[in-house]
Amino acid sequence: DAQLYKLSRLAAASPGVGGKVPDLAALLRRVLDQLDAEPAVVTITDRRAGENIEVPVGRFGLQLLLRLDVGDGNDFPEFPLLLHRIEQGNYGLLAKYVQKRHSQFSQGVNVMGTVMDLASGATEHRRRRIAGQLADSLLGEAVNLTSPYVADIWGNPDLGDAYRSPIHSDVKTLFVSGTLDSNTPPAQAEEVRWGFSDSHHLIVEYAGHEDMLPHSEVQENIVRFLGGGEVTAARISLGRPEFVAVP
């Protein structure tokens, strides 16, 4: 949710968006209620069957689609336009996102990623916090899709609180994180970094999860670090994201 509120502030300041979508978070709440009352129906192509199919998208469906792309700087610039069009009853852009994930998930489940998430688990204290925040959460259960609901399928591989205890190391380490990366935000890197006695943290302003490492200056610092040199920057900026205009 914190990521969506960041995007909401950035989108409101965007010349092509702010006039039509002054509050992205508020728009999302309206659209979720709208889909609760009447799910959208989009037509996509089932590429395995070679035919078109209709897919209903309700509250949870949209929450899941947004969760999967909320940290991707290649996709979240379209969110204001996407939600604006859904509210207007235009589901063309929504169909694009449904097609993308249908094509991905129809190939099967990423077992390794699922089991890794389940093995990492969460402390009881964190689970209580999650439960307490669900009622007001913009993305709801979509954030914790794999846990704990499918744990039984994979043999409940949670490794316990000892596995989740702080890591301590004197190995020279470089942490790299983007300020718009909802998967691994800078605050989490700092929490882990507390136990690393010889570490550097390169923060990339306005970078999401997918568009951070391809940046040339980021790559130069990583290569220099791996070669035994020093990281020359503490922060690098990609520049504010350019949101797709809402006509």
PDB file of C-alpha atoms in Angstrom:
ATOM      1  CA  ASP A   1       0.000   0.000   0.000  1.00  0.00           C
ATOM      2  CA  ALA A   2       2.857   2.373   0.756  1.00  0.00           C
ATOM      3  CA  GLN A   3       3.975   2.019  -2.852  1.00  0.00           C
ATOM      4  CA  LEU A   4       0.523   2.952  -4.171  1.00  0.00           C
ATOM      5  CA  TYR A   5       0.439   6.063  -2.005  1.00  0.00           C
ATOM      6  CA  LYS A   6       3.866   7.051  -3.371  1.00  0.00           C
ATOM      7  CA  LEU A   7       2.608   6.572  -6.912  1.00  0.00           C
ATOM      8  CA  SER A   8      -0.521   8.547  -6.054  1.00  0.00           C
ATOM      9  CA  ARG A   9       1.558  11.573  -5.019  1.00  0.00           C
ATOM     10  CA  LEU A  10       3.804  11.325  -8.082  1.00  0.00           C
ATOM     11  CA  ALA A  11       0.868  10.908 -10.457  1.00  0.00           C
ATOM     12  CA  ALA A  12      -0.944  13.904  -8.959  1.00  0.00           C
ATOM     13  CA  ALA A  13       2.085  16.066  -9.773  1.00  0.00           C
ATOM     14  CA  SER A  14       2.234  14.787 -13.359  1.00  0.00           C
ATOM     15  CA  PRO A  15       0.866  17.391 -15.827  1.00  0.00           C
ATOM     16  CA  GLY A  16      -0.967  14.825 -17.950  1.00  0.00           C
ATOM     17  CA  VAL A  17      -2.531  12.998 -15.009  1.00  0.00           C
ATOM     18  CA  GLY A  18      -3.184  15.238 -12.003  1.00  0.00           C
ATOM     19  CA  GLY A  19      -6.127  17.072 -13.545  1.00  0.00           C
ATOM     20  CA  LYS A  20      -8.057  13.866 -14.179  1.00  0.00           C
ATOM     21  CA  VAL A  21      -6.676  11.682 -11.392  1.00  0.00           C
ATOM     22  CA  PRO A  22      -5.763  13.924  -8.446  1.00  0.00           C
ATOM     23  CA  ASP A  23      -5.865  10.986  -6.001  1.00  0.00           C
ATOM     24  CA  LEU A  24      -4.891   7.603  -7.440  1.00  0.00           C
ATOM     25  CA  ALA A  25      -5.508   5.784  -4.147  1.00  0.00           C
ATOM     26  CA  ALA A  26      -9.036   7.190  -3.860  1.00  0.00           C
ATOM     27  CA  LEU A  27      -9.731   6.251  -7.488  1.00  0.00           C
ATOM     28  CA  LEU A  28      -8.572   2.700  -6.778  1.00  0.00           C
ATOM     29  CA  ARG A  29     -10.936   2.386  -3.816  1.00  0.00           C
ATOM     30  CA  ARG A  30     -13.850   3.512  -6.005  1.00  0.00           C
ATOM     31  CA  VAL A  31     -12.917   1.077  -8.765  1.00  0.00           C
ATOM     32  CA  LEU A  32     -12.581  -1.834  -6.317  1.00  0.00           C
ATOM     33  CA  ASP A  33     -16.069  -1.099  -4.966  1.00  0.00           C
ATOM     34  CA  GLN A  34     -17.323  -0.865  -8.545  1.00  0.00           C
ATOM     35  CA  LEU A  35     -15.897  -4.283  -9.408  1.00  0.00           C
ATOM     36  CA  ASP A  36     -17.384  -5.707  -6.208  1.00  0.00           C
ATOM     37  CA  ALA A  37     -20.824  -4.662  -7.430  1.00  0.00           C
ATOM     38  CA  GLU A  38     -20.253  -5.780 -11.028  1.00  0.00           C
ATOM     39  CA  PRO A  39     -17.055  -7.497 -12.189  1.00  0.00           C
ATOM     40  CA  ALA A  40     -15.555  -6.382 -15.480  1.00  0.00           C
ATOM     41  CA  VAL A  41     -15.499  -8.964 -18.267  1.00  0.00           C
ATOM     42  CA  VAL A  42     -12.605  -8.859 -20.729  1.00  0.00           C
ATOM     43  CA  THR A  43     -11.903 -10.926 -23.822  1.00  0.00           C
ATOM     44  CA  ILE A  44      -8.405 -12.363 -24.186  1.00  0.00           C
ATOM     45  CA  THR A  45      -6.750 -15.101 -26.215  1.00  0.00           C
ATOM     46  CA  ASP A  46      -6.098 -18.501 -24.697  1.00  0.00           C
ATOM     47  CA  ARG A  47      -2.947 -19.173 -26.686  1.00  0.00           C
ATOM     48  CA  ARG A  48      -2.749 -22.822 -25.719  1.00  0.00           C
ATOM     49  CA  ALA A  49      -6.280 -23.510 -26.947  1.00  0.00           C
ATOM     50  CA  GLY A  50      -6.033 -21.049 -29.834  1.00  0.00           C
ATOM     51  CA  GLU A  51      -9.337 -19.357 -29.050  1.00  0.00           C
ATOM     52  CA  ASN A  52     -10.753 -16.265 -27.399  1.00  0.00           C
ATOM     53  CA  ILE A  53     -12.155 -16.539 -23.870  1.00  0.00           C
ATOM     54  CA  GLU A  54     -13.991 -14.199 -21.535  1.00  0.00           C
ATOM     55  CA  VAL A  55     -12.464 -13.547 -18.125  1.00  0.00           C
ATOM     56  CA  PRO A  56     -14.339 -11.819 -15.282  1.00  0.00           C
ATOM     57  CA  VAL A  57     -12.237  -9.472 -13.136  1.00  0.00           C
ATOM     58  CA  GLY A  58     -13.532  -8.568  -9.704  1.00  0.00           C
ATOM     59  CA  ARG A  59     -11.959  -6.849  -6.694  1.00  0.00           C
ATOM     60  CA  PHE A  60      -9.380  -9.528  -5.977  1.00  0.00           C
ATOM     61  CA  GLY A  61      -8.516  -9.952  -9.655  1.00  0.00           C
ATOM     62  CA  LEU A  62      -7.629  -6.271 -10.031  1.00  0.00           C
ATOM     63  CA  GLN A  63      -5.768  -6.243  -6.715  1.00  0.00           C
ATOM     64  CA  LEU A  64      -3.658  -9.164  -7.900  1.00  0.00           C
ATOM     65  CA  LEU A  65      -2.906  -7.549 -11.276  1.00  0.00           C
ATOM     66  CA  LEU A  66      -1.805  -4.331  -9.577  1.00  0.00           C
ATOM     67  CA  ARG A  67       0.230  -6.195  -6.949  1.00  0.00           C
ATOM     68  CA  LEU A  68       2.204  -8.002  -9.640  1.00  0.00           C
ATOM     69  CA  ASP A  69       3.160  -4.752 -11.400  1.00  0.00           C
ATOM     70  CA  VAL A  70       3.101  -2.103  -8.668  1.00  0.00           C
ATOM     71  CA  GLY A  71       6.902  -2.217  -8.348  1.00  0.00           C
ATOM     72  CA  ASP A  72       7.623  -2.382 -12.072  1.00  0.00           C
ATOM     73  CA  GLY A  73       8.597   0.969 -13.577  1.00  0.00           C
ATOM     74  CA  ASN A  74       7.683  -0.356 -17.008  1.00  0.00           C
ATOM     75  CA  ASP A  75       4.023  -0.804 -16.028  1.00  0.00           C
ATOM     76  CA  PHE A  76       2.951   1.406 -13.117  1.00  0.00           C
ATOM     77  CA  PRO A  77       3.098   4.599 -15.246  1.00  0.00           C
ATOM     78  CA  GLU A  78      -0.104   3.259 -16.868  1.00  0.00           C
ATOM     79  CA  PHE A  79      -1.986   2.762 -13.590  1.00  0.00           C
ATOM     80  CA  PRO A  80      -3.797   6.144 -13.535  1.00  0.00           C
ATOM     81  CA  LEU A  81      -5.026   5.631 -17.109  1.00  0.00           C
ATOM     82  CA  LEU A  82      -5.925   1.990 -16.378  1.00  0.00           C
ATOM     83  CA  LEU A  83      -8.053   2.817 -13.339  1.00  0.00           C
ATOM     84  CA  HIS A  84      -9.624   5.866 -14.980  1.00  0.00           C
ATOM     85  CA  ARG A  85     -10.732   3.768 -17.946  1.00  0.00           C
ATOM     86  CA  ILE A  86     -12.114   0.994 -15.748  1.00  0.00           C
ATOM     87  CA  GLU A  87     -14.196   3.538 -13.836  1.00  0.00           C
ATOM     88  CA  GLN A  88     -15.545   4.775 -17.158  1.00  0.00           C
ATOM     89  CA  GLY A  89     -16.471   1.223 -18.192  1.00  0.00           C
ATOM     90  CA  ASN A  90     -13.664   0.915 -20.761  1.00  0.00           C
ATOM     91  CA  TYR A  91     -11.857  -2.409 -20.211  1.00  0.00           C
ATOM     92  CA  GLY A  92      -9.490  -2.407 -23.189  1.00  0.00           C
ATOM     93  CA  LEU A  93      -6.349  -1.632 -21.181  1.00  0.00           C
ATOM     94  CA  LEU A  94      -7.422  -3.996 -18.406  1.00  0.00           C
ATOM     95  CA  ALA A  95      -7.568  -6.782 -21.005  1.00  0.00           C
ATOM     96  CA  LYS A  96      -3.894  -6.164 -21.790  1.00  0.00           C
ATOM     97  CA  TYR A  97      -2.895  -6.849 -18.165  1.00  0.00           C
ATOM     98  CA  VAL A  98      -5.153  -9.893 -17.908  1.00  0.00           C
ATOM     99  CA  GLN A  99      -3.673 -11.278 -21.142  1.00  0.00           C
ATOM    100  CA  LYS A 100      -0.150 -10.800 -19.825  1.00  0.00           C
ATOM    101  CA  ARG A 101      -0.762 -12.772 -16.643  1.00  0.00           C
ATOM    102  CA  HIS A 102      -2.967 -15.414 -18.255  1.00  0.00           C
ATOM    103  CA  SER A 103      -0.182 -16.157 -20.728  1.00  0.00           C
ATOM    104  CA  GLN A 104       2.278 -16.387 -17.831  1.00  0.00           C
ATOM    105  CA  PHE A 105       0.258 -18.475 -15.380  1.00  0.00           C
ATOM    106  CA  SER A 106      -1.187 -20.838 -17.970  1.00  0.00           C
ATOM    107  CA  GLN A 107       2.345 -22.220 -18.272  1.00  0.00           C
ATOM    108  CA  GLY A 108       2.236 -23.393 -14.655  1.00  0.00           C
ATOM    109  CA  VAL A 109       3.142 -22.272 -11.141  1.00  0.00           C
ATOM    110  CA  ASN A 110       6.619 -21.083 -10.144  1.00  0.00           C
ATOM    111  CA  VAL A 111       7.172 -23.766  -7.518  1.00  0.00           C
ATOM    112  CA  MET A 112      10.621 -22.541  -6.461  1.00  0.00           C
ATOM    113  CA  GLY A 113       9.417 -19.001  -5.770  1.00  0.00           C
ATOM    114  CA  THR A 114       6.337 -20.224  -3.925  1.00  0.00           C
ATOM    115  CA  VAL A 115       8.274 -22.598  -1.682  1.00  0.00           C
ATOM    116  CA  MET A 116      10.923 -19.935  -0.991  1.00  0.00           C
ATOM    117  CA  ASP A 117       8.200 -17.525   0.175  1.00  0.00           C
ATOM    118  CA  LEU A 118       6.632 -20.194   2.355  1.00  0.00           C
ATOM    119  CA  ALA A 119      10.008 -21.191   3.805  1.00  0.00           C
ATOM    120  CA  SER A 120      10.731 -17.567   4.735  1.00  0.00           C
ATOM    121  CA  GLY A 121       7.317 -17.254   6.373  1.00  0.00           C
ATOM    122  CA  ALA A 122       6.580 -14.598   8.994  1.00  0.00           C
ATOM    123  CA  THR A 123       6.716 -14.241  12.745  1.00  0.00           C
ATOM    124  CA  GLU A 124       3.493 -14.447  14.711  1.00  0.00           C
ATOM    125  CA  HIS A 125       3.849 -10.750  15.523  1.00  0.00           C
ATOM    126  CA  ARG A 126       4.039  -9.891  11.830  1.00  0.00           C
ATOM    127  CA  ARG A 127       1.056 -12.107  11.012  1.00  0.00           C
ATOM    128  CA  ARG A 128      -1.016 -10.229  13.596  1.00  0.00           C
ATOM    129  CA  ARG A 129       0.041  -6.911  12.054  1.00  0.00           C
ATOM    130  CA  ILE A 130      -0.957  -8.156   8.598  1.00  0.00           C
ATOM    131  CA  ALA A 131      -4.360  -9.307   9.867  1.00  0.00           C
ATOM    132  CA  GLY A 132      -4.928  -5.968  11.579  1.00  0.00           C
ATOM    133  CA  GLN A 133      -4.162  -3.982   8.428  1.00  0.00           C
ATOM    134  CA  LEU A 134      -6.229  -6.029   5.978  1.00  0.00           C
ATOM    135  CA  ALA A 135      -9.485  -4.138   6.417  1.00  0.00           C
ATOM    136  CA  ASP A 136      -7.979  -0.837   5.205  1.00  0.00           C
ATOM    137  CA  SER A 137      -5.475  -2.291   2.739  1.00  0.00           C
ATOM    138  CA  LEU A 138      -5.744  -1.235  -0.903  1.00  0.00           C
ATOM    139  CA  LEU A 139      -4.349  -4.539  -2.163  1.00  0.00           C
ATOM    140  CA  GLY A 140      -5.666  -6.810   0.574  1.00  0.00           C
ATOM    141  CA  GLU A 141      -4.787 -10.488   0.468  1.00  0.00           C
ATOM    142  CA  ALA A 142      -3.185 -10.191  -2.966  1.00  0.00           C
ATOM    143  CA  VAL A 143       0.038  -9.077  -1.277  1.00  0.00           C
ATOM    144  CA  ASN A 144       0.349 -12.372   0.623  1.00  0.00           C
ATOM    145  CA  LEU A 145      -1.082 -14.650  -2.039  1.00  0.00           C
ATOM    146  CA  THR A 146       1.181 -17.631  -1.361  1.00  0.00           C
ATOM    147  CA  SER A 147       1.057 -17.638   2.425  1.00  0.00           C
ATOM    148  CA  PRO A 148      -0.374 -19.240   4.452  1.00  0.00           C
ATOM    149  CA  TYR A 149      -3.202 -20.498   2.244  1.00  0.00           C
ATOM    150  CA  VAL A 150      -1.225 -22.928   0.120  1.00  0.00           C
ATOM    151  CA  ALA A 151       1.266 -24.019   2.773  1.00  0.00           C
ATOM    152  CA  ASP A 152      -0.356 -27.435   3.219  1.00  0.00           C
ATOM    153  CA  ILE A 153       0.082 -28.221  -0.494  1.00  0.00           C
ATOM    154  CA  TRP A 154       3.867 -27.873  -0.177  1.00  0.00           C
ATOM    155  CA  GLY A 155       4.284 -29.557   3.188  1.00  0.00           C
ATOM    156  CA  ASN A 156       4.368 -26.406   5.371  1.00  0.00           C
ATOM    157  CA  PRO A 157       8.059 -25.617   4.741  1.00  0.00           C
ATOM    158  CA  ASP A 158       8.233 -22.597   7.112  1.00  0.00           C
ATOM    159  CA  LEU A 159      11.776 -22.656   8.546  1.00  0.00           C
ATOM    160  CA  GLY A 160      10.818 -20.927  11.789  1.00  0.00           C
ATOM    161  CA  ASP A 161      11.831 -17.776  13.616  1.00  0.00           C
ATOM    162  CA  ALA A 162      15.471 -18.851  13.928  1.00  0.00           C
ATOM    163  CA  TYR A 163      15.736 -18.660  10.131  1.00  0.00           C
ATOM    164  CA  ARG A 164      14.286 -15.161  10.225  1.00  0.00           C
ATOM    165  CA  SER A 165      16.746 -13.890  12.846  1.00  0.00           C
ATOM    166  CA  PRO A 166      19.197 -11.095  11.873  1.00  0.00           C
ATOM    167  CA  ILE A 167      22.174 -12.008   9.692  1.00  0.00           C
ATOM    168  CA  HIS A 168      25.672 -10.982  10.810  1.00  0.00           C
ATOM    169  CA  SER A 169      28.623 -10.869   8.423  1.00  0.00           C
ATOM    170  CA  ASP A 170      31.950  -9.061   8.014  1.00  0.00           C
ATOM    171  CA  VAL A 171      32.067  -9.826   4.273  1.00  0.00           C
ATOM    172  CA  LYS A 172      32.175  -6.671   2.184  1.00  0.00           C
ATOM    173  CA  THR A 173      28.672  -6.322   0.727  1.00  0.00           C
ATOM    174  CA  LEU A 174      26.824  -4.017  -1.666  1.00  0.00           C
ATOM    175  CA  PHE A 175      23.081  -3.502  -1.316  1.00  0.00           C
ATOM    176  CA  VAL A 176      21.223  -1.942  -4.260  1.00  0.00           C
ATOM    177  CA  SER A 177      17.585  -0.886  -4.008  1.00  0.00           C
ATOM    178  CA  GLY A 178      15.116   1.394  -5.751  1.00  0.00           C
ATOM    179  CA  THR A 179      12.850   3.844  -3.972  1.00  0.00           C
ATOM    180  CA  LEU A 180       9.850   2.624  -6.012  1.00  0.00           C
ATOM    181  CA  ASP A 181      10.630  -1.060  -5.628  1.00  0.00           C
ATOM    182  CA  SER A 182       7.758  -2.548  -3.627  1.00  0.00           C
ATOM    183  CA  ASN A 183       9.373  -5.998  -3.490  1.00  0.00           C
ATOM    184  CA  THR A 184      12.670  -5.000  -1.866  1.00  0.00           C
ATOM    185  CA  PRO A 185      12.444  -1.343  -0.751  1.00  0.00           C
ATOM    186  CA  PRO A 186      15.433   0.536   0.731  1.00  0.00           C
ATOM    187  CA  ALA A 187      14.078   0.276   4.278  1.00  0.00           C
ATOM    188  CA  GLN A 188      14.246  -3.511   4.126  1.00  0.00           C
ATOM    189  CA  ALA A 189      17.820  -3.387   2.836  1.00  0.00           C
ATOM    190  CA  GLU A 190      18.756  -1.105   5.735  1.00  0.00           C
ATOM    191  CA  GLU A 191      17.146  -3.513   8.197  1.00  0.00           C
ATOM    192  CA  VAL A 192      19.219  -6.407   6.855  1.00  0.00           C
ATOM    193  CA  ARG A 193      22.328  -4.249   6.481  1.00  0.00           C
ATOM    194  CA  TRP A 194      22.398  -3.541  10.225  1.00  0.00           C
ATOM    195  CA  GLY A 195      24.248  -6.834  10.758  1.00  0.00           C
ATOM    196  CA  PHE A 196      26.831  -6.276   8.001  1.00  0.00           C
ATOM    197  CA  SER A 197      29.916  -4.549   9.372  1.00  0.00           C
ATOM    198  CA  ASP A 198      31.413  -3.669   5.963  1.00  0.00           C
ATOM    199  CA  SER A 199      28.598  -2.708   3.611  1.00  0.00           C
ATOM    200  CA  HIS A 200      27.473  -0.043   1.164  1.00  0.00           C
ATOM    201  CA  HIS A 201      23.960   0.815   0.096  1.00  0.00           C
ATOM    202  CA  LEU A 202      23.334   2.236  -3.354  1.00  0.00           C
ATOM    203  CA  ILE A 203      19.836   3.739  -3.532  1.00  0.00           C
ATOM    204  CA  VAL A 204      18.328   4.414  -6.945  1.00  0.00           C
ATOM    205  CA  GLU A 205      15.736   7.187  -6.829  1.00  0.00           C
ATOM    206  CA  TYR A 206      12.469   6.494  -8.705  1.00  0.00           C
ATOM    207  CA  ALA A 207      13.591   2.989  -9.712  1.00  0.00           C
ATOM    208  CA  GLY A 208      11.231   0.041  -9.577  1.00  0.00           C
ATOM    209  CA  HIS A 209      12.109  -3.627  -9.237  1.00  0.00           C
ATOM    210  CA  GLU A 210      12.555  -4.278 -12.965  1.00  0.00           C
ATOM    211  CA  ASP A 211      14.161  -1.051 -14.199  1.00  0.00           C
ATOM    212  CA  MET A 212      16.913  -0.560 -11.616  1.00  0.00           C
ATOM    213  CA  LEU A 213      19.767  -2.874 -12.640  1.00  0.00           C
ATOM    214  CA  PRO A 214      19.690  -2.045 -16.394  1.00  0.00           C
ATOM    215  CA  HIS A 215      20.713   1.568 -15.627  1.00  0.00           C
ATOM    216  CA  SER A 216      24.272   2.173 -16.839  1.00  0.00           C
ATOM    217  CA  GLU A 217      25.471   4.084 -13.754  1.00  0.00           C
ATOM    218  CA  VAL A 218      24.120   1.372 -11.470  1.00  0.00           C
ATOM    219  CA  GLN A 219      25.923  -1.281 -13.507  1.00  0.00           C
ATOM    220  CA  GLU A 220      29.170   0.693 -13.434  1.00  0.00           C
ATOM    221  CA  ASN A 221      29.071   0.881  -9.634  1.00  0.00           C
ATOM    222  CA  ILE A 222      28.313  -2.840  -9.313  1.00  0.00           C
ATOM    223  CA  VAL A 223      31.155  -3.786 -11.658  1.00  0.00           C
ATOM    224  CA  ARG A 224      33.536  -1.459  -9.809  1.00  0.00           C
ATOM    225  CA  PHE A 225      32.522  -2.982  -6.464  1.00  0.00           C
ATOM    226  CA  LEU A 226      32.953  -6.563  -7.705  1.00  0.00           C
ATOM    227  CA  GLY A 227      36.383  -5.578  -9.029  1.00  0.00           C
ATOM    228  CA  GLY A 228      37.505  -4.491  -5.577  1.00  0.00           C
ATOM    229  CA  GLY A 229      36.911  -0.776  -6.051  1.00  0.00           C
ATOM    230  CA  GLU A 230      34.769   1.598  -4.045  1.00  0.00           C
ATOM    231  CA  VAL A 231      31.193   2.550  -4.832  1.00  0.00           C
ATOM    232  CA  THR A 232      31.351   6.200  -5.863  1.00  0.00           C
ATOM    233  CA  ALA A 233      27.696   7.067  -5.291  1.00  0.00           C
ATOM    234  CA  ALA A 234      25.261   6.636  -2.433  1.00  0.00           C
ATOM    235  CA  ARG A 235      22.276   7.699  -4.536  1.00  0.00           C
ATOM    236  CA  ILE A 236      21.511   7.678  -8.255  1.00  0.00           C
ATOM    237  CA  SER A 237      18.366   9.178  -9.765  1.00  0.00           C
ATOM    238  CA  LEU A 238      16.511   7.822 -12.774  1.00  0.00           C
ATOM    239  CA  GLY A 239      14.310  10.902 -12.809  1.00  0.00           C
ATOM    240  CA  ARG A 240      10.619  11.044 -11.967  1.00  0.00           C
ATOM    241  CA  PRO A 241       8.532   8.417 -13.755  1.00  0.00           C
ATOM    242  CA  GLU A 242       6.622   9.678 -16.779  1.00  0.00           C
ATOM    243  CA  PHE A 243       3.026   8.640 -16.312  1.00  0.00           C
ATOM    244  CA  VAL A 244       0.864   7.975 -19.349  1.00  0.00           C
ATOM    245  CA  ALA A 245      -1.457  10.935 -19.809  1.00  0.00           C
ATOM    246  CA  VAL A 246      -5.152  10.573 -19.013  1.00  0.00           C
ATOM    247  CA  PRO A 247      -7.048  12.226 -21.883  1.00  0.00           C
TER     248      PRO A 247
END
